[in-house]
GROMACS .gro file of N, CA and C in nm:
model
  480
    1THR      N    1   2.646  -6.185  -1.365
    1THR     CA    2   2.548  -6.070  -1.364
    1THR      C    3   2.446  -6.091  -1.250
    2MET      N    4   2.400  -6.216  -1.238
    2MET     CA    5   2.303  -6.248  -1.137
    2MET      C    6   2.355  -6.220  -1.000
    3ALA      N    7   2.482  -6.236  -0.970
    3ALA     CA    8   2.533  -6.209  -0.839
    3ALA      C    9   2.574  -6.062  -0.824
    4GLY      N   10   2.558  -5.985  -0.919
    4GLY     CA   11   2.588  -5.843  -0.913
    4GLY      C   12   2.739  -5.809  -0.915
    5LEU      N   13   2.812  -5.899  -0.971
    5LEU     CA   14   2.955  -5.881  -0.979
    5LEU      C   15   3.003  -5.827  -1.109
    6ILE      N   16   2.924  -5.847  -1.221
    6ILE     CA   17   2.964  -5.791  -1.352
    6ILE      C   18   2.835  -5.738  -1.412
    7ARG      N   19   2.850  -5.659  -1.505
    7ARG     CA   20   2.731  -5.604  -1.584
    7ARG      C   21   2.771  -5.592  -1.724
    8LYS      N   22   2.675  -5.603  -1.813
    8LYS     CA   23   2.691  -5.593  -1.952
    8LYS      C   24   2.686  -5.445  -1.995
    9ASN      N   25   2.777  -5.404  -2.089
    9ASN     CA   26   2.775  -5.266  -2.147
    9ASN      C   27   2.801  -5.287  -2.295
   10LYS      N   28   2.707  -5.265  -2.374
   10LYS     CA   29   2.723  -5.295  -2.513
   10LYS      C   30   2.773  -5.439  -2.536
   11ASN      N   31   2.887  -5.466  -2.587
   11ASN     CA   32   2.939  -5.596  -2.611
   11ASN      C   33   3.053  -5.631  -2.516
   12SER      N   34   3.047  -5.572  -2.400
   12SER     CA   35   3.151  -5.590  -2.296
   12SER      C   36   3.097  -5.632  -2.163
   13LEU      N   37   3.183  -5.705  -2.084
   13LEU     CA   38   3.143  -5.731  -1.946
   13LEU      C   39   3.230  -5.642  -1.858
   14ILE      N   40   3.175  -5.579  -1.767
   14ILE     CA   41   3.240  -5.487  -1.682
   14ILE      C   42   3.218  -5.518  -1.536
   15LEU      N   43   3.324  -5.510  -1.461
   15LEU     CA   44   3.319  -5.544  -1.317
   15LEU      C   45   3.235  -5.438  -1.243
   16THR      N   46   3.149  -5.476  -1.150
   16THR     CA   47   3.069  -5.376  -1.075
   16THR      C   48   3.164  -5.322  -0.965
   17ASN      N   49   3.117  -5.213  -0.901
   17ASN     CA   50   3.194  -5.160  -0.788
   17ASN      C   51   3.208  -5.258  -0.680
   18ASN      N   52   3.101  -5.340  -0.655
   18ASN     CA   53   3.104  -5.442  -0.551
   18ASN      C   54   3.216  -5.545  -0.581
   19CYS      N   55   3.231  -5.587  -0.702
   19CYS     CA   56   3.324  -5.678  -0.738
   19CYS      C   57   3.463  -5.620  -0.724
   20LYS      N   58   3.484  -5.499  -0.770
   20LYS     CA   59   3.607  -5.428  -0.764
   20LYS      C   60   3.662  -5.416  -0.616
   21THR      N   61   3.559  -5.389  -0.528
   21THR     CA   62   3.589  -5.385  -0.386
   21THR      C   63   3.643  -5.515  -0.329
   22PHE      N   64   3.572  -5.627  -0.362
   22PHE     CA   65   3.619  -5.758  -0.321
   22PHE      C   66   3.767  -5.784  -0.367
   23LEU      N   67   3.791  -5.750  -0.495
   23LEU     CA   68   3.922  -5.778  -0.546
   23LEU      C   69   4.031  -5.683  -0.499
   24LYS      N   70   3.996  -5.560  -0.475
   24LYS     CA   71   4.090  -5.461  -0.424
   24LYS      C   72   4.132  -5.500  -0.273
   25ASP      N   73   4.035  -5.552  -0.202
   25ASP     CA   74   4.060  -5.587  -0.064
   25ASP      C   75   4.112  -5.730  -0.054
   26ASN      N   76   4.132  -5.796  -0.166
   26ASN     CA   77   4.181  -5.938  -0.170
   26ASN      C   78   4.080  -6.020  -0.087
   27ASN      N   79   3.958  -5.986  -0.100
   27ASN     CA   80   3.852  -6.066  -0.025
   27ASN      C   81   3.793  -6.175  -0.109
   28TYR      N   82   3.881  -6.281  -0.136
   28TYR     CA   83   3.838  -6.379  -0.218
   28TYR      C   84   3.725  -6.475  -0.151
   29SER      N   85   3.736  -6.491  -0.024
   29SER     CA   86   3.631  -6.563   0.045
   29SER      C   87   3.495  -6.495   0.032
   30GLY      N   88   3.495  -6.364   0.037
   30GLY     CA   89   3.370  -6.287   0.024
   30GLY      C   90   3.308  -6.305  -0.116
   31LEU      N   91   3.401  -6.301  -0.218
   31LEU     CA   92   3.366  -6.323  -0.356
   31LEU      C   93   3.308  -6.465  -0.372
   32PHE      N   94   3.370  -6.564  -0.312
   32PHE     CA   95   3.323  -6.705  -0.321
   32PHE      C   96   3.189  -6.717  -0.261
   33ILE      N   97   3.162  -6.657  -0.148
   33ILE     CA   98   3.034  -6.666  -0.079
   33ILE      C   99   2.924  -6.597  -0.167
   34GLU      N  100   2.958  -6.489  -0.235
   34GLU     CA  101   2.865  -6.424  -0.327
   34GLU      C  102   2.822  -6.525  -0.435
   35PHE      N  103   2.927  -6.591  -0.496
   35PHE     CA  104   2.891  -6.687  -0.595
   35PHE      C  105   2.799  -6.801  -0.540
   36LEU      N  106   2.842  -6.849  -0.414
   36LEU     CA  107   2.769  -6.964  -0.356
   36LEU      C  108   2.621  -6.920  -0.325
   37LYS      N  109   2.603  -6.798  -0.272
   37LYS     CA  110   2.469  -6.758  -0.239
   37LYS      C  111   2.388  -6.745  -0.370
   38THR      N  112   2.443  -6.689  -0.478
   38THR     CA  113   2.369  -6.673  -0.599
   38THR      C  114   2.334  -6.813  -0.661
   39PHE      N  115   2.434  -6.902  -0.667
   39PHE     CA  116   2.405  -7.025  -0.724
   39PHE      C  117   2.303  -7.109  -0.641
   40THR      N  118   2.305  -7.097  -0.511
   40THR     CA  119   2.204  -7.176  -0.433
   40THR      C  120   2.074  -7.112  -0.423
   41MET      N  121   2.062  -6.975  -0.417
   41MET     CA  122   1.941  -6.904  -0.388
   41MET      C  123   1.872  -6.844  -0.504
   42LEU      N  124   1.949  -6.807  -0.610
   42LEU     CA  125   1.885  -6.726  -0.718
   42LEU      C  126   1.880  -6.804  -0.850
   43PHE      N  127   1.975  -6.880  -0.874
   43PHE     CA  128   1.989  -6.961  -1.008
   43PHE      C  129   1.916  -7.089  -0.987
   44SER      N  130   1.824  -7.123  -1.077
   44SER     CA  131   1.750  -7.248  -1.073
   44SER      C  132   1.833  -7.363  -1.140
   45TRP      N  133   1.862  -7.458  -1.055
   45TRP     CA  134   1.947  -7.574  -1.100
   45TRP      C  135   1.871  -7.649  -1.211
   46ALA      N  136   1.740  -7.635  -1.220
   46ALA     CA  137   1.667  -7.701  -1.322
   46ALA      C  138   1.700  -7.651  -1.463
   47TYR      N  139   1.763  -7.527  -1.473
   47TYR     CA  140   1.804  -7.476  -1.604
   47TYR      C  141   1.904  -7.565  -1.674
   48ASN      N  142   1.975  -7.648  -1.593
   48ASN     CA  143   2.083  -7.724  -1.641
   48ASN      C  144   2.039  -7.865  -1.694
   49ASP      N  145   1.909  -7.901  -1.682
   49ASP     CA  146   1.862  -8.028  -1.721
   49ASP      C  147   1.720  -8.029  -1.771
   50LEU      N  148   1.666  -8.131  -1.816
   50LEU     CA  149   1.535  -8.139  -1.872
   50LEU      C  150   1.426  -8.201  -1.777
   51TYR      N  151   1.467  -8.220  -1.645
   51TYR     CA  152   1.376  -8.280  -1.548
   51TYR      C  153   1.266  -8.178  -1.509
   52GLU      N  154   1.149  -8.221  -1.481
   52GLU     CA  155   1.034  -8.146  -1.452
   52GLU      C  156   1.051  -8.092  -1.310
   53ASN      N  157   1.096  -8.177  -1.211
   53ASN     CA  158   1.102  -8.126  -1.070
   53ASN      C  159   1.207  -8.019  -1.054
   54GLN      N  160   1.160  -7.907  -0.996
   54GLN     CA  161   1.239  -7.792  -0.980
   54GLN      C  162   1.320  -7.793  -0.846
   55ASP      N  163   1.281  -7.883  -0.753
   55ASP     CA  164   1.336  -7.869  -0.618
   55ASP      C  165   1.444  -7.972  -0.574
   56ILE      N  166   1.439  -8.094  -0.626
   56ILE     CA  167   1.529  -8.196  -0.582
   56ILE      C  168   1.673  -8.148  -0.600
   57GLY      N  169   1.747  -8.161  -0.491
   57GLY     CA  170   1.889  -8.126  -0.493
   57GLY      C  171   1.916  -7.986  -0.444
   58GLN      N  172   1.842  -7.892  -0.509
   58GLN     CA  173   1.867  -7.746  -0.473
   58GLN      C  174   1.795  -7.711  -0.337
   59LEU      N  175   1.672  -7.765  -0.326
   59LEU     CA  176   1.599  -7.740  -0.198
   59LEU      C  177   1.677  -7.797  -0.087
   60ALA      N  178   1.716  -7.717   0.003
   60ALA     CA  179   1.789  -7.757   0.129
   60ALA      C  180   1.926  -7.814   0.087
   61SER      N  181   1.991  -7.756  -0.010
   61SER     CA  182   2.126  -7.794  -0.041
   61SER      C  183   2.217  -7.769   0.071
   62LEU      N  184   2.204  -7.672   0.162
   62LEU     CA  185   2.277  -7.652   0.281
   62LEU      C  186   2.255  -7.756   0.379
   63PHE      N  187   2.140  -7.812   0.384
   63PHE     CA  188   2.113  -7.930   0.476
   63PHE      C  189   2.198  -8.042   0.425
   64SER      N  190   2.207  -8.068   0.299
   64SER     CA  191   2.288  -8.180   0.247
   64SER      C  192   2.434  -8.148   0.272
   65LEU      N  193   2.481  -8.029   0.261
   65LEU     CA  194   2.617  -7.994   0.298
   65LEU      C  195   2.644  -8.027   0.440
   66TYR      N  196   2.550  -7.992   0.522
   66TYR     CA  197   2.563  -8.016   0.670
   66TYR      C  198   2.576  -8.165   0.696
   67LEU      N  199   2.495  -8.238   0.625
   67LEU     CA  200   2.501  -8.390   0.645
   67LEU      C  201   2.638  -8.445   0.604
   68ILE      N  202   2.685  -8.399   0.496
   68ILE     CA  203   2.816  -8.446   0.439
   68ILE      C  204   2.924  -8.398   0.530
   69ASN      N  205   2.914  -8.282   0.579
   69ASN     CA  206   3.020  -8.235   0.670
   69ASN      C  207   3.015  -8.317   0.802
   70LYS      N  208   2.900  -8.353   0.853
   70LYS     CA  209   2.885  -8.431   0.979
   70LYS      C  210   2.927  -8.571   0.958
   71TYR      N  211   2.892  -8.643   0.851
   71TYR     CA  212   2.925  -8.783   0.831
   71TYR      C  213   3.028  -8.812   0.729
   72GLY      N  214   3.079  -8.711   0.665
   72GLY     CA  215   3.170  -8.740   0.549
   72GLY      C  216   3.317  -8.743   0.575
   73ASP      N  217   3.354  -8.780   0.693
   73ASP     CA  218   3.496  -8.793   0.723
   73ASP      C  219   3.566  -8.910   0.648
   74GLU      N  220   3.484  -9.001   0.595
   74GLU     CA  221   3.527  -9.109   0.502
   74GLU      C  222   3.424  -9.131   0.399
   75PHE      N  223   3.466  -9.203   0.298
   75PHE     CA  224   3.364  -9.227   0.188
   75PHE      C  225   3.251  -9.311   0.231
   76ARG      N  226   3.134  -9.251   0.203
   76ARG     CA  227   3.005  -9.324   0.229
   76ARG      C  228   2.920  -9.335   0.095
   77ASP      N  229   2.842  -9.432   0.087
   77ASP     CA  230   2.755  -9.446  -0.029
   77ASP      C  231   2.665  -9.326  -0.039
   78LEU      N  232   2.640  -9.283  -0.160
   78LEU     CA  233   2.552  -9.167  -0.182
   78LEU      C  234   2.414  -9.198  -0.127
   79ASP      N  235   2.374  -9.323  -0.133
   79ASP     CA  236   2.244  -9.358  -0.082
   79ASP      C  237   2.222  -9.324   0.059
   80PHE      N  238   2.323  -9.331   0.141
   80PHE     CA  239   2.319  -9.288   0.281
   80PHE      C  240   2.265  -9.144   0.295
   81TYR      N  241   2.321  -9.059   0.222
   81TYR     CA  242   2.286  -8.917   0.218
   81TYR      C  243   2.148  -8.892   0.155
   82MET      N  244   2.123  -8.971   0.053
   82MET     CA  245   1.988  -8.950  -0.012
   82MET      C  246   1.885  -8.992   0.073
   83ASN      N  247   1.901  -9.105   0.153
   83ASN     CA  248   1.800  -9.156   0.246
   83ASN      C  249   1.775  -9.043   0.353
   84LEU      N  250   1.876  -8.981   0.406
   84LEU     CA  251   1.856  -8.875   0.502
   84LEU      C  252   1.785  -8.758   0.447
   85TYR      N  253   1.826  -8.722   0.318
   85TYR     CA  254   1.764  -8.605   0.248
   85TYR      C  255   1.619  -8.628   0.226
   86PHE      N  256   1.579  -8.744   0.170
   86PHE     CA  257   1.446  -8.770   0.134
   86PHE      C  258   1.362  -8.811   0.253
   87SER      N  259   1.427  -8.847   0.366
   87SER     CA  260   1.351  -8.866   0.495
   87SER      C  261   1.304  -8.731   0.542
   88ALA      N  262   1.393  -8.629   0.529
   88ALA     CA  263   1.358  -8.494   0.576
   88ALA      C  264   1.264  -8.427   0.487
   89PHE      N  265   1.265  -8.460   0.355
   89PHE     CA  266   1.176  -8.402   0.263
   89PHE      C  267   1.106  -8.499   0.173
   90PRO      N  268   1.015  -8.571   0.237
   90PRO     CA  269   0.954  -8.686   0.166
   90PRO      C  270   0.858  -8.646   0.054
   91THR      N  271   0.810  -8.525   0.059
   91THR     CA  272   0.718  -8.473  -0.047
   91THR      C  273   0.788  -8.468  -0.185
   92LEU      N  274   0.921  -8.459  -0.179
   92LEU     CA  275   0.999  -8.450  -0.306
   92LEU      C  276   0.988  -8.584  -0.384
   93LEU      N  277   0.958  -8.696  -0.307
   93LEU     CA  278   0.948  -8.828  -0.371
   93LEU      C  279   0.811  -8.849  -0.439
   94ASP      N  280   0.713  -8.764  -0.399
   94ASP     CA  281   0.576  -8.776  -0.448
   94ASP      C  282   0.559  -8.715  -0.591
   95ASN      N  283   0.670  -8.658  -0.645
   95ASN     CA  284   0.654  -8.597  -0.772
   95ASN      C  285   0.660  -8.699  -0.887
   96LYS      N  286   0.642  -8.650  -1.009
   96LYS     CA  287   0.638  -8.732  -1.123
   96LYS      C  288   0.770  -8.803  -1.150
   97GLU      N  289   0.882  -8.750  -1.105
   97GLU     CA  290   1.008  -8.812  -1.134
   97GLU      C  291   1.027  -8.939  -1.058
   98SER      N  292   1.051  -9.048  -1.131
   98SER     CA  293   1.062  -9.168  -1.062
   98SER      C  294   1.216  -9.197  -1.032
   99ASN      N  295   1.298  -9.115  -1.081
   99ASN     CA  296   1.443  -9.126  -1.061
   99ASN      C  297   1.493  -9.015  -0.973
  100SER      N  298   1.433  -8.987  -0.864
  100SER     CA  299   1.473  -8.881  -0.776
  100SER      C  300   1.615  -8.897  -0.728
  101GLY      N  301   1.668  -9.013  -0.702
  101GLY     CA  302   1.801  -9.035  -0.663
  101GLY      C  303   1.897  -8.994  -0.772
  102THR      N  304   1.866  -9.023  -0.893
  102THR     CA  305   1.956  -8.987  -1.010
  102THR      C  306   1.961  -8.833  -1.017
  103LEU      N  307   1.840  -8.780  -1.006
  103LEU     CA  308   1.835  -8.634  -1.008
  103LEU      C  309   1.912  -8.562  -0.899
  104TYR      N  310   1.901  -8.617  -0.782
  104TYR     CA  311   1.983  -8.562  -0.667
  104TYR      C  312   2.138  -8.575  -0.691
  105HIS      N  313   2.169  -8.688  -0.746
  105HIS     CA  314   2.320  -8.705  -0.780
  105HIS      C  315   2.361  -8.606  -0.888
  106ILE      N  316   2.278  -8.598  -0.990
  106ILE     CA  317   2.323  -8.503  -1.097
  106ILE      C  318   2.330  -8.358  -1.051
  107ARG      N  319   2.223  -8.315  -0.985
  107ARG     CA  320   2.212  -8.174  -0.951
  107ARG      C  321   2.293  -8.138  -0.831
  108PHE      N  322   2.281  -8.215  -0.723
  108PHE     CA  323   2.353  -8.180  -0.597
  108PHE      C  324   2.500  -8.215  -0.598
  109VAL      N  325   2.524  -8.340  -0.631
  109VAL     CA  326   2.662  -8.389  -0.627
  109VAL      C  327   2.747  -8.343  -0.743
  110GLU      N  328   2.705  -8.382  -0.863
  110GLU     CA  329   2.788  -8.354  -0.978
  110GLU      C  330   2.799  -8.201  -1.016
  111ARG      N  331   2.677  -8.142  -1.017
  111ARG     CA  332   2.673  -8.000  -1.064
  111ARG      C  333   2.681  -7.893  -0.958
  112PHE      N  334   2.697  -7.935  -0.835
  112PHE     CA  335   2.710  -7.835  -0.724
  112PHE      C  336   2.823  -7.876  -0.633
  113ALA      N  337   2.814  -7.980  -0.557
  113ALA     CA  338   2.914  -8.012  -0.456
  113ALA      C  339   3.048  -8.037  -0.508
  114ILE      N  340   3.055  -8.114  -0.622
  114ILE     CA  341   3.191  -8.143  -0.678
  114ILE      C  342   3.245  -8.023  -0.746
  115TRP      N  343   3.153  -7.949  -0.817
  115TRP     CA  344   3.197  -7.826  -0.889
  115TRP      C  345   3.248  -7.716  -0.800
  116PHE      N  346   3.188  -7.703  -0.681
  116PHE     CA  347   3.237  -7.601  -0.585
  116PHE      C  348   3.352  -7.652  -0.501
  117GLY      N  349   3.384  -7.789  -0.511
  117GLY     CA  350   3.493  -7.839  -0.439
  117GLY      C  351   3.457  -7.885  -0.295
  118PHE      N  352   3.333  -7.915  -0.273
  118PHE     CA  353   3.292  -7.951  -0.141
  118PHE      C  354   3.302  -8.106  -0.111
  119VAL      N  355   3.298  -8.179  -0.207
  119VAL     CA  356   3.305  -8.332  -0.200
  119VAL      C  357   3.397  -8.391  -0.295
  120GLU      N  358   3.451  -8.510  -0.269
  120GLU     CA  359   3.517  -8.597  -0.356
  120GLU      C  360   3.430  -8.711  -0.382
  121GLU      N  361   3.435  -8.755  -0.508
  121GLU     CA  362   3.348  -8.871  -0.547
  121GLU      C  363   3.431  -8.988  -0.583
  122GLU      N  364   3.384  -9.104  -0.552
  122GLU     CA  365   3.451  -9.230  -0.585
  122GLU      C  366   3.339  -9.321  -0.644
  123ILE      N  367   3.356  -9.360  -0.774
  123ILE     CA  368   3.261  -9.443  -0.843
  123ILE      C  369   3.320  -9.581  -0.854
  124ILE      N  370   3.246  -9.678  -0.814
  124ILE     CA  371   3.283  -9.817  -0.817
  124ILE      C  372   3.190  -9.878  -0.935
  125LYS      N  373   3.252  -9.911  -1.044
  125LYS     CA  374   3.182  -9.957  -1.160
  125LYS      C  375   3.115 -10.095  -1.129
  126GLY      N  376   2.990 -10.115  -1.181
  126GLY     CA  377   2.919 -10.235  -1.175
  126GLY      C  378   2.908 -10.303  -1.309
  127LYS      N  379   2.817 -10.397  -1.323
  127LYS     CA  380   2.791 -10.459  -1.454
  127LYS      C  381   2.731 -10.363  -1.558
  128SER      N  382   2.664 -10.265  -1.515
  128SER     CA  383   2.611 -10.166  -1.602
  128SER      C  384   2.620 -10.025  -1.538
  129TYR      N  385   2.585  -9.928  -1.606
  129TYR     CA  386   2.589  -9.788  -1.559
  129TYR      C  387   2.505  -9.775  -1.430
  130PHE      N  388   2.386  -9.841  -1.431
  130PHE     CA  389   2.283  -9.833  -1.321
  130PHE      C  390   2.333  -9.916  -1.208
  131ASP      N  391   2.425 -10.010  -1.223
  131ASP     CA  392   2.472 -10.092  -1.108
  131ASP      C  393   2.590 -10.027  -1.035
  132ARG      N  394   2.643  -9.921  -1.082
  132ARG     CA  395   2.758  -9.855  -1.022
  132ARG      C  396   2.724  -9.820  -0.887
  133ARG      N  397   2.831  -9.807  -0.798
  133ARG     CA  398   2.817  -9.752  -0.666
  133ARG      C  399   2.885  -9.623  -0.651
  134ILE      N  400   2.819  -9.515  -0.602
  134ILE     CA  401   2.871  -9.387  -0.591
  134ILE      C  402   2.901  -9.356  -0.439
  135ARG      N  403   3.013  -9.318  -0.414
  135ARG     CA  404   3.052  -9.279  -0.275
  135ARG      C  405   3.109  -9.147  -0.279
  136ILE      N  406   3.083  -9.073  -0.165
  136ILE     CA  407   3.138  -8.934  -0.155
  136ILE      C  408   3.192  -8.913  -0.012
  137LYS      N  409   3.275  -8.814   0.000
  137LYS     CA  410   3.321  -8.772   0.129
  137LYS      C  411   3.357  -8.619   0.114
  138ARG      N  412   3.356  -8.554   0.238
  138ARG     CA  413   3.376  -8.412   0.235
  138ARG      C  414   3.519  -8.371   0.212
  139THR      N  415   3.542  -8.255   0.166
  139THR     CA  416   3.673  -8.194   0.144
  139THR      C  417   3.704  -8.102   0.257
  140LYS      N  418   3.825  -8.061   0.263
  140LYS     CA  419   3.873  -7.962   0.368
  140LYS      C  420   3.803  -7.830   0.346
  141LEU      N  421   3.770  -7.796   0.220
  141LEU     CA  422   3.705  -7.672   0.188
  141LEU      C  423   3.566  -7.664   0.258
  142LEU      N  424   3.497  -7.779   0.246
  142LEU     CA  425   3.363  -7.777   0.308
  142LEU      C  426   3.369  -7.762   0.458
  143GLN      N  427   3.469  -7.832   0.520
  143GLN     CA  428   3.488  -7.814   0.667
  143GLN      C  429   3.511  -7.674   0.703
  144GLU      N  430   3.600  -7.604   0.628
  144GLU     CA  431   3.632  -7.467   0.656
  144GLU      C  432   3.514  -7.371   0.628
  145LEU      N  433   3.438  -7.405   0.522
  145LEU     CA  434   3.323  -7.315   0.496
  145LEU      C  435   3.222  -7.319   0.605
  146LEU      N  436   3.196  -7.433   0.656
  146LEU     CA  437   3.094  -7.448   0.763
  146LEU      C  438   3.139  -7.394   0.893
  147GLN      N  439   3.270  -7.345   0.899
  147GLN     CA  440   3.313  -7.287   1.024
  147GLN      C  441   3.305  -7.129   1.016
  148ILE      N  442   3.280  -7.075   0.896
  148ILE     CA  443   3.266  -6.929   0.876
  148ILE      C  444   3.151  -6.875   0.950
  149LYS      N  445   3.172  -6.780   1.028
  149LYS     CA  446   3.064  -6.710   1.099
  149LYS      C  447   3.010  -6.600   1.016
  150SER      N  448   3.096  -6.513   0.957
  150SER     CA  449   3.050  -6.409   0.871
  150SER      C  450   3.169  -6.364   0.790
  151ALA      N  451   3.156  -6.371   0.659
  151ALA     CA  452   3.264  -6.328   0.573
  151ALA      C  453   3.255  -6.175   0.556
  152PRO      N  454   3.364  -6.106   0.563
  152PRO     CA  455   3.361  -5.964   0.545
  152PRO      C  456   3.302  -5.926   0.418
  153GLY      N  457   3.212  -5.826   0.420
  153GLY     CA  458   3.156  -5.776   0.294
  153GLY      C  459   3.040  -5.860   0.241
  154CYS      N  460   2.994  -5.959   0.310
  154CYS     CA  461   2.897  -6.054   0.272
  154CYS      C  462   2.769  -6.034   0.358
  155SER      N  463   2.655  -6.063   0.305
  155SER     CA  464   2.533  -6.060   0.390
  155SER      C  465   2.492  -6.198   0.427
  156ILE      N  466   2.575  -6.295   0.420
  156ILE     CA  467   2.539  -6.430   0.473
  156ILE      C  468   2.603  -6.445   0.605
  157TYR      N  469   2.530  -6.497   0.703
  157TYR     CA  470   2.576  -6.504   0.840
  157TYR      C  471   2.575  -6.650   0.884
  158GLN      N  472   2.646  -6.678   0.979
  158GLN     CA  473   2.657  -6.810   1.048
  158GLN      C  474   2.595  -6.928   0.968
  159ILE      N  475   2.688  -6.997   0.898
  159ILE     CA  476   2.641  -7.115   0.819
  159ILE      C  477   2.632  -7.233   0.913
  160ASN      N  478   2.717  -7.248   1.010
  160ASN     CA  479   2.725  -7.366   1.094
  160ASN      C  480   2.619  -7.375   1.192
   0.00000   0.00000   0.00000
């Protein structure tokens, strides 16, 4: 409903005209972009957890995707990307959350990048849960997404 693709009518969900057009035209890439825009720009990722910080992971998620696309041809430690992210946005570390890295992993990697199929994750177990090593690399989908100039029927332009 937030993406404007369905609406509620009494106890039923109904496709909007916009959604019907995407489906009629077999414009699945446009439909995907609408979901992506809604999830990154309208839906607050903090709704999925109990952390106070509203910004970590979601703020500049496209910047994180850019970094993974640029450096992610092979598995790299998640710390590599987190260091670049928090170097670009150091004020995020000044918040009350002492576990900003964990929050970035949960929100950006697990509940966004993996869910959308943008990254593959490799976990190397350690002596404890907190000693584990997390590595990620980009998928072909991410490479292709960042080559899109403008998807037909979408108001998102030049991602790359």
